[in-house]
Short mmCIF file of C-alpha atoms in Angstrom, two decimals:
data_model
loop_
_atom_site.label_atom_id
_atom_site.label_comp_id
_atom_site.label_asym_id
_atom_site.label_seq_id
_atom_site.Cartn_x
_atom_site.Cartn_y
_atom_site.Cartn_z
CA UNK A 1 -49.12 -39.53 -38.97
CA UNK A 2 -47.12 -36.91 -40.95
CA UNK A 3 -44.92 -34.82 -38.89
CA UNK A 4 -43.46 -31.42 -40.06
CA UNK A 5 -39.95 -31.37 -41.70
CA UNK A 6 -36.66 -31.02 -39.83
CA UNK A 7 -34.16 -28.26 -40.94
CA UNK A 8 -30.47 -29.76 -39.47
CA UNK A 9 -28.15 -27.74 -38.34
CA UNK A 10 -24.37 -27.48 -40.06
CA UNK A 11 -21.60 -28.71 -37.93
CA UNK A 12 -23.27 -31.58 -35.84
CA UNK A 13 -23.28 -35.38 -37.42
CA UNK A 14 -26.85 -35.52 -39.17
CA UNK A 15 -27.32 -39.53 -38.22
CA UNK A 16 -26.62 -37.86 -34.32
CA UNK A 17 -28.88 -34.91 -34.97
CA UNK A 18 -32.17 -37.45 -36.73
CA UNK A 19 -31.68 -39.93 -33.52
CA UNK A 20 -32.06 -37.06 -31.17
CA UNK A 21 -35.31 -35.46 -32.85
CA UNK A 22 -36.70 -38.92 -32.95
CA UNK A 23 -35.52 -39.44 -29.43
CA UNK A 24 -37.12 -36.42 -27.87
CA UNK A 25 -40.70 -37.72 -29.86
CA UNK A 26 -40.36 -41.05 -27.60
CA UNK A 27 -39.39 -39.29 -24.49
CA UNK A 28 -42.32 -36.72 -25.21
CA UNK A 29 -45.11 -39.16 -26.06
CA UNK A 30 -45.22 -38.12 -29.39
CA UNK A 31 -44.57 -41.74 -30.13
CA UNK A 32 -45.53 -44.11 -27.59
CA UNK A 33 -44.44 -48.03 -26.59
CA UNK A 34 -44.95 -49.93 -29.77
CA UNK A 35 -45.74 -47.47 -32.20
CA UNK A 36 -44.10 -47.83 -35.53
CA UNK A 37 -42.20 -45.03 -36.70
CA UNK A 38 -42.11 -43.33 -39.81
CA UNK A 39 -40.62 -45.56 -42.95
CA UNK A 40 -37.36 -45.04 -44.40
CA UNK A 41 -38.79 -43.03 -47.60
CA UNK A 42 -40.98 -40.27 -44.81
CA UNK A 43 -37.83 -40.21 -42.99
CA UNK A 44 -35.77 -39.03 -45.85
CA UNK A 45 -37.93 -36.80 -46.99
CA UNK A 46 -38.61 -34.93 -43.52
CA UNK A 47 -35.07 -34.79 -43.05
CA UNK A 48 -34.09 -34.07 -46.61
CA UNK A 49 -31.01 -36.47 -46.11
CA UNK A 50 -29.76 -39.95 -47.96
CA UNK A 51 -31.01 -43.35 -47.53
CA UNK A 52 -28.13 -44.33 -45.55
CA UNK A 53 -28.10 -40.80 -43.87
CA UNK A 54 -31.43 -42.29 -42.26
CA UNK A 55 -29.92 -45.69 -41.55
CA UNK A 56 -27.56 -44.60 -39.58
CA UNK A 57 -29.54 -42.43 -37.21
CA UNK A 58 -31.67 -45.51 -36.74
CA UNK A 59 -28.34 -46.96 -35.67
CA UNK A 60 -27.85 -44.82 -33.21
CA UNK A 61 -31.28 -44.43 -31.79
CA UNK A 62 -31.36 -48.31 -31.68
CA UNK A 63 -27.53 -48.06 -29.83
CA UNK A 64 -29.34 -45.25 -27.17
CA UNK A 65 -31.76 -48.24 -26.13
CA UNK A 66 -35.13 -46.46 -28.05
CA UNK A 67 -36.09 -48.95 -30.79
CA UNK A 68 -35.83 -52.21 -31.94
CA UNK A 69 -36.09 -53.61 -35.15
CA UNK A 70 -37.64 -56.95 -36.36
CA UNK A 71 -35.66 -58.99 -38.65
CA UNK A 72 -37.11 -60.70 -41.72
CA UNK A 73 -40.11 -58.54 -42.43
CA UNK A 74 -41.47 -58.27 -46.14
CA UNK A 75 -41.99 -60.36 -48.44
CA UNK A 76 -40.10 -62.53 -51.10
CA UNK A 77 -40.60 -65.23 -53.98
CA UNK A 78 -40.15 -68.83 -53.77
CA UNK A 79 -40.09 -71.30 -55.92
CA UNK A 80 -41.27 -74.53 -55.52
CA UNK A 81 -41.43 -73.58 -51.53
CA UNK A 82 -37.63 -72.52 -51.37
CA UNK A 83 -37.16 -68.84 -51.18
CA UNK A 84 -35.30 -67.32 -54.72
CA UNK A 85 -32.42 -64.91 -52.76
CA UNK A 86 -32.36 -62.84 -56.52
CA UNK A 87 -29.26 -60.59 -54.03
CA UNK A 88 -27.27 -63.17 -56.04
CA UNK A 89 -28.60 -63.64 -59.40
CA UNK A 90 -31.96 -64.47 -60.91
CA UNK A 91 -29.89 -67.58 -62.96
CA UNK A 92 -27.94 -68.27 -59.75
CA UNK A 93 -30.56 -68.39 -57.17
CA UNK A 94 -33.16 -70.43 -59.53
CA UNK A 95 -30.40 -73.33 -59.71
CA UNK A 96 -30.02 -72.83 -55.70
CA UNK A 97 -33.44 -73.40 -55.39
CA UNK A 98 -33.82 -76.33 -57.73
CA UNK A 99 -34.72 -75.31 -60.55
CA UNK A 100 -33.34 -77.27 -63.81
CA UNK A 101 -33.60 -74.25 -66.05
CA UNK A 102 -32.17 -73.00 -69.19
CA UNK A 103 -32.06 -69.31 -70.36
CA UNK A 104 -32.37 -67.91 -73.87
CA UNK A 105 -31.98 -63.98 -74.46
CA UNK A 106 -34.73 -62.76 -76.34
CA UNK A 107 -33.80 -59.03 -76.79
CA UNK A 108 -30.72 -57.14 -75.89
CA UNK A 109 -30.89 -53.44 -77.33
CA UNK A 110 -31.09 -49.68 -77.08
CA UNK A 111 -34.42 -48.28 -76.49
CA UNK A 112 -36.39 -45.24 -75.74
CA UNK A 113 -39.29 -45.32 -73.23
CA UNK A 114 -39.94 -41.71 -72.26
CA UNK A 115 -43.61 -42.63 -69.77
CA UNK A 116 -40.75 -44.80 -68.06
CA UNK A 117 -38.02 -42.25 -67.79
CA UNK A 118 -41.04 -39.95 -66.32
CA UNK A 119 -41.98 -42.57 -64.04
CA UNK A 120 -38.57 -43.34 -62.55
CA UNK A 121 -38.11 -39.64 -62.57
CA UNK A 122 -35.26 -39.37 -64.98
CA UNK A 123 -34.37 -37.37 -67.85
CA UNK A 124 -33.01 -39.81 -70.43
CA UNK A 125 -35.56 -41.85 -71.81
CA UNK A 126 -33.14 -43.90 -73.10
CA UNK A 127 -32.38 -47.72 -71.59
CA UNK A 128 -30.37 -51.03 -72.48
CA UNK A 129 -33.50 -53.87 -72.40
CA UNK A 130 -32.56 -57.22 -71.40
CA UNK A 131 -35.63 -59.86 -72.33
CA UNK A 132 -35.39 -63.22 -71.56
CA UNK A 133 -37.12 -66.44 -71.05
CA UNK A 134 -36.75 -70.07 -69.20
CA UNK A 135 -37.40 -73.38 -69.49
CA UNK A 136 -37.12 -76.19 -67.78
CA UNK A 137 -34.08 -77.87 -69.19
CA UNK A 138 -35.80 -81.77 -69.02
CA UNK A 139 -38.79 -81.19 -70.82
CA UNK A 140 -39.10 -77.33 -71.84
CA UNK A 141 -41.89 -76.35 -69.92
CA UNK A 142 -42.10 -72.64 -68.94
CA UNK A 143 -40.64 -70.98 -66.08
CA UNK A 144 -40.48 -67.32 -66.31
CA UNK A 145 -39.93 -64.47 -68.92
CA UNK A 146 -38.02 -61.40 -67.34
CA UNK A 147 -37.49 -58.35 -69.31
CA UNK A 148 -35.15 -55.86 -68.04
CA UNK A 149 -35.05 -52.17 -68.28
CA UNK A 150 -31.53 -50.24 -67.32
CA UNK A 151 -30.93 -46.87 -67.10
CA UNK A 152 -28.51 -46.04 -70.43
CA UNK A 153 -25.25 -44.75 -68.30
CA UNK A 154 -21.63 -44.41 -69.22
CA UNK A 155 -21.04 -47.59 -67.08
CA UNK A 156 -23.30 -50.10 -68.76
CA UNK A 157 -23.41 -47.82 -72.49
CA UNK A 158 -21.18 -51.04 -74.59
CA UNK A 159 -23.54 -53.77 -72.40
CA UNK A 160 -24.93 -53.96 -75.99
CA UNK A 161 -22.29 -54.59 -77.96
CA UNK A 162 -20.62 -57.12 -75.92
CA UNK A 163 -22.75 -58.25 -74.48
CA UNK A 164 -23.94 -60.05 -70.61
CA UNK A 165 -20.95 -60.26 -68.50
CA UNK A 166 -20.61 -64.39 -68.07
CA UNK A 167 -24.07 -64.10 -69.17
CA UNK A 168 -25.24 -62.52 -66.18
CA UNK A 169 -26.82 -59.31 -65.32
CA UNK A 170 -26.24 -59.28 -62.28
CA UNK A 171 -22.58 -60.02 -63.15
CA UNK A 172 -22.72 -56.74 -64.94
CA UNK A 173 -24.49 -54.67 -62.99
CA UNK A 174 -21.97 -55.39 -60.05
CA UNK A 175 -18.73 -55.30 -62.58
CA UNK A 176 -19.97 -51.87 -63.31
CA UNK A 177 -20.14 -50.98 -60.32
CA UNK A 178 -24.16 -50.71 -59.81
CA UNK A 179 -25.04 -52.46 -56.58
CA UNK A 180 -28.61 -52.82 -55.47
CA UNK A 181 -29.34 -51.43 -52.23
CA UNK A 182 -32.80 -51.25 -51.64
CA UNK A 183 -36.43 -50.94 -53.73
CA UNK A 184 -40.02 -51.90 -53.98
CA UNK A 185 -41.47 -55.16 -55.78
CA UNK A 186 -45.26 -55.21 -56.83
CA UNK A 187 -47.01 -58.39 -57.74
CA UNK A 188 -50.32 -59.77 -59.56
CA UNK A 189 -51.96 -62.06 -61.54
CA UNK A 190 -51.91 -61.66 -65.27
CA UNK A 191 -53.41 -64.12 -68.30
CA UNK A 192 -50.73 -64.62 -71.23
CA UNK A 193 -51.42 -62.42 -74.47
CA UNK A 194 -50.90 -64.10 -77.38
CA UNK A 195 -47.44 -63.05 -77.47
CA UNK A 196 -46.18 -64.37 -74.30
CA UNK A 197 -48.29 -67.35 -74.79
CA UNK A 198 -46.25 -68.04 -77.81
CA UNK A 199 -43.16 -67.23 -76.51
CA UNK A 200 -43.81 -69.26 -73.37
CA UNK A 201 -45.55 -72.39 -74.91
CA UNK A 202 -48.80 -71.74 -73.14
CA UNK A 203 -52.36 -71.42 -73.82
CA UNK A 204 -53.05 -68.15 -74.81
CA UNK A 205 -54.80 -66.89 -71.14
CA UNK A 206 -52.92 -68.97 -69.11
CA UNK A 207 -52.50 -66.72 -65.59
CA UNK A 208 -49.04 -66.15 -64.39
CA UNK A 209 -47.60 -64.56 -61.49
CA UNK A 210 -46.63 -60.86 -63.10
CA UNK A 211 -44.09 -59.44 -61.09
CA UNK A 212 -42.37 -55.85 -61.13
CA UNK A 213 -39.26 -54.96 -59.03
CA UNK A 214 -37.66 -51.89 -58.75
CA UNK A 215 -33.67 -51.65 -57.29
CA UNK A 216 -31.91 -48.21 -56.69
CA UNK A 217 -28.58 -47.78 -55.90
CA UNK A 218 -27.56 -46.20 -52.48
CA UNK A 219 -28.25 -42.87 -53.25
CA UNK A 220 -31.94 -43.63 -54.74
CA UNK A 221 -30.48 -44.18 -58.87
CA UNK A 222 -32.70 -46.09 -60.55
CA UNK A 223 -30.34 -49.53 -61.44
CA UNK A 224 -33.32 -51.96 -62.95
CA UNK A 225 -37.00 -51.96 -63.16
CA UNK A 226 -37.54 -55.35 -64.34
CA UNK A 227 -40.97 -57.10 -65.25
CA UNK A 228 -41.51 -60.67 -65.28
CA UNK A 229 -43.79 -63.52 -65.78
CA UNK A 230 -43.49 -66.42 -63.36
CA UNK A 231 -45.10 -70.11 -63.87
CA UNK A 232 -47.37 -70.24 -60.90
CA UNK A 233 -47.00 -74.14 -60.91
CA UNK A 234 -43.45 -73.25 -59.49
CA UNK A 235 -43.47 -69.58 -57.83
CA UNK A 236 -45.23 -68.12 -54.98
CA UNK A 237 -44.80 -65.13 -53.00
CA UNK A 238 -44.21 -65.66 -49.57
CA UNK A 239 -45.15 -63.20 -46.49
CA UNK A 240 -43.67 -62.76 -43.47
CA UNK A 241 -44.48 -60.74 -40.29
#
């Protein structure tokens, strides 16, 4: 149910002033035993506050005995039934779940995507695309293609030039200082065009897992939006609730 927006008043700790609103909903009935309460993205927006703004009122209702929280809800990829924690690197958590593969860079440029920039809701159109593809290192079969989309920013603007730090985007991301917090990850079936067929050594109309992930920083910057296509012989997503 959408509830009317909160106004907070200057002086008083916002995280304080969100738990007691929220509070005074449970104590009225407004939200009874149970009930879920708004998501973190309503929440912001009624309260016109950060991300972690909202976290930490949640805190403090939770510390005032109101709510409790359940831990390990969503969703996330395996492969070949072990879960792929990409927190640490898509290259890094691939190997940690046993995969034997091997990376080739396909792409790693300037370009300008202005339906994206609308999309994300930025002005610059502008972004540093990172394509690549794996194989299995033994015998070459296809894993994945990823291909990458950054936000061009003072921070990542000679990523092209010099290229991956040790080969990893993640690597950079973090070495400039971009650090995922939080975002939204979309996934379907696709067939191979003729493109990624070749690319991937498939039959052309092969399906794949086609994934899209979204990561902003802690104040809601768009870091990546990165789309790939994953082997379904290997990954799954997984669901948990």
């Amino acid at each position: 149910m959408k509830r009317r927006a909160v106004q907070l008043s200057p002086g008083t700790g916002k995280p304080e002033q969100i738990a007691t609103v929220l509070e005074h909903e449970i104590r009225s009935g407004v939200l009874g035993f149970g009930d879920r309460l708004q998501s973190e993205n309503e929440l912001v927006q009624r309260f016109s506050v950060s991300r972690n703004t909202v976290r930490k009122g949640l805190e403090e209702l939770s510390s005032r005995g109101l709510i409790t929280t359940k831990v390990g809800i969503g969703s996330f990829v395996t492969f070949d039934g072990k879960p792929v924690d990409d927190a640490i690197g898509w290259s890094r958590a691939l190997a940690n779940a046993g995969a034997n593969a091997e990376t080739r860079t396909l792409r790693l440029e300037v370009i300008e995507d202005a339906d994206l920039a609308t999309w994300l809701g930025i002005e610059s159109p502008f972004f540093i695309a990172v394509d690549r593809v794996r194989t299995n290192a033994s015998d070459g079969h296809a894993i994945s293609i990823e291909r990458s989309r950054l936000p061009l920013s003072p921070e990542l603007e000679d990523v092209p030039l010099r290229g991956l730090r040790e080969g990893s985007l993640h690597q950079t991301l973090r070495g400039a200082g971009l650090i995922p917090d939080h975002g939204e990850e979309w996934v379907e079936i696709e067939m191979l065009n003729a493109d990624d067929a070749a690319i991937l050594g498939c039959p052309q109309g092969t399906p794949f897992l086609r994934g899209r992930r979204l990561t902003r920083a802690a104040d809601d910057r768009p870091i990546e939006y990165v789309t790939s296509l994953l082997n379904p012989a290997h990954f799954a997503l997984h669901m948990r609730f």
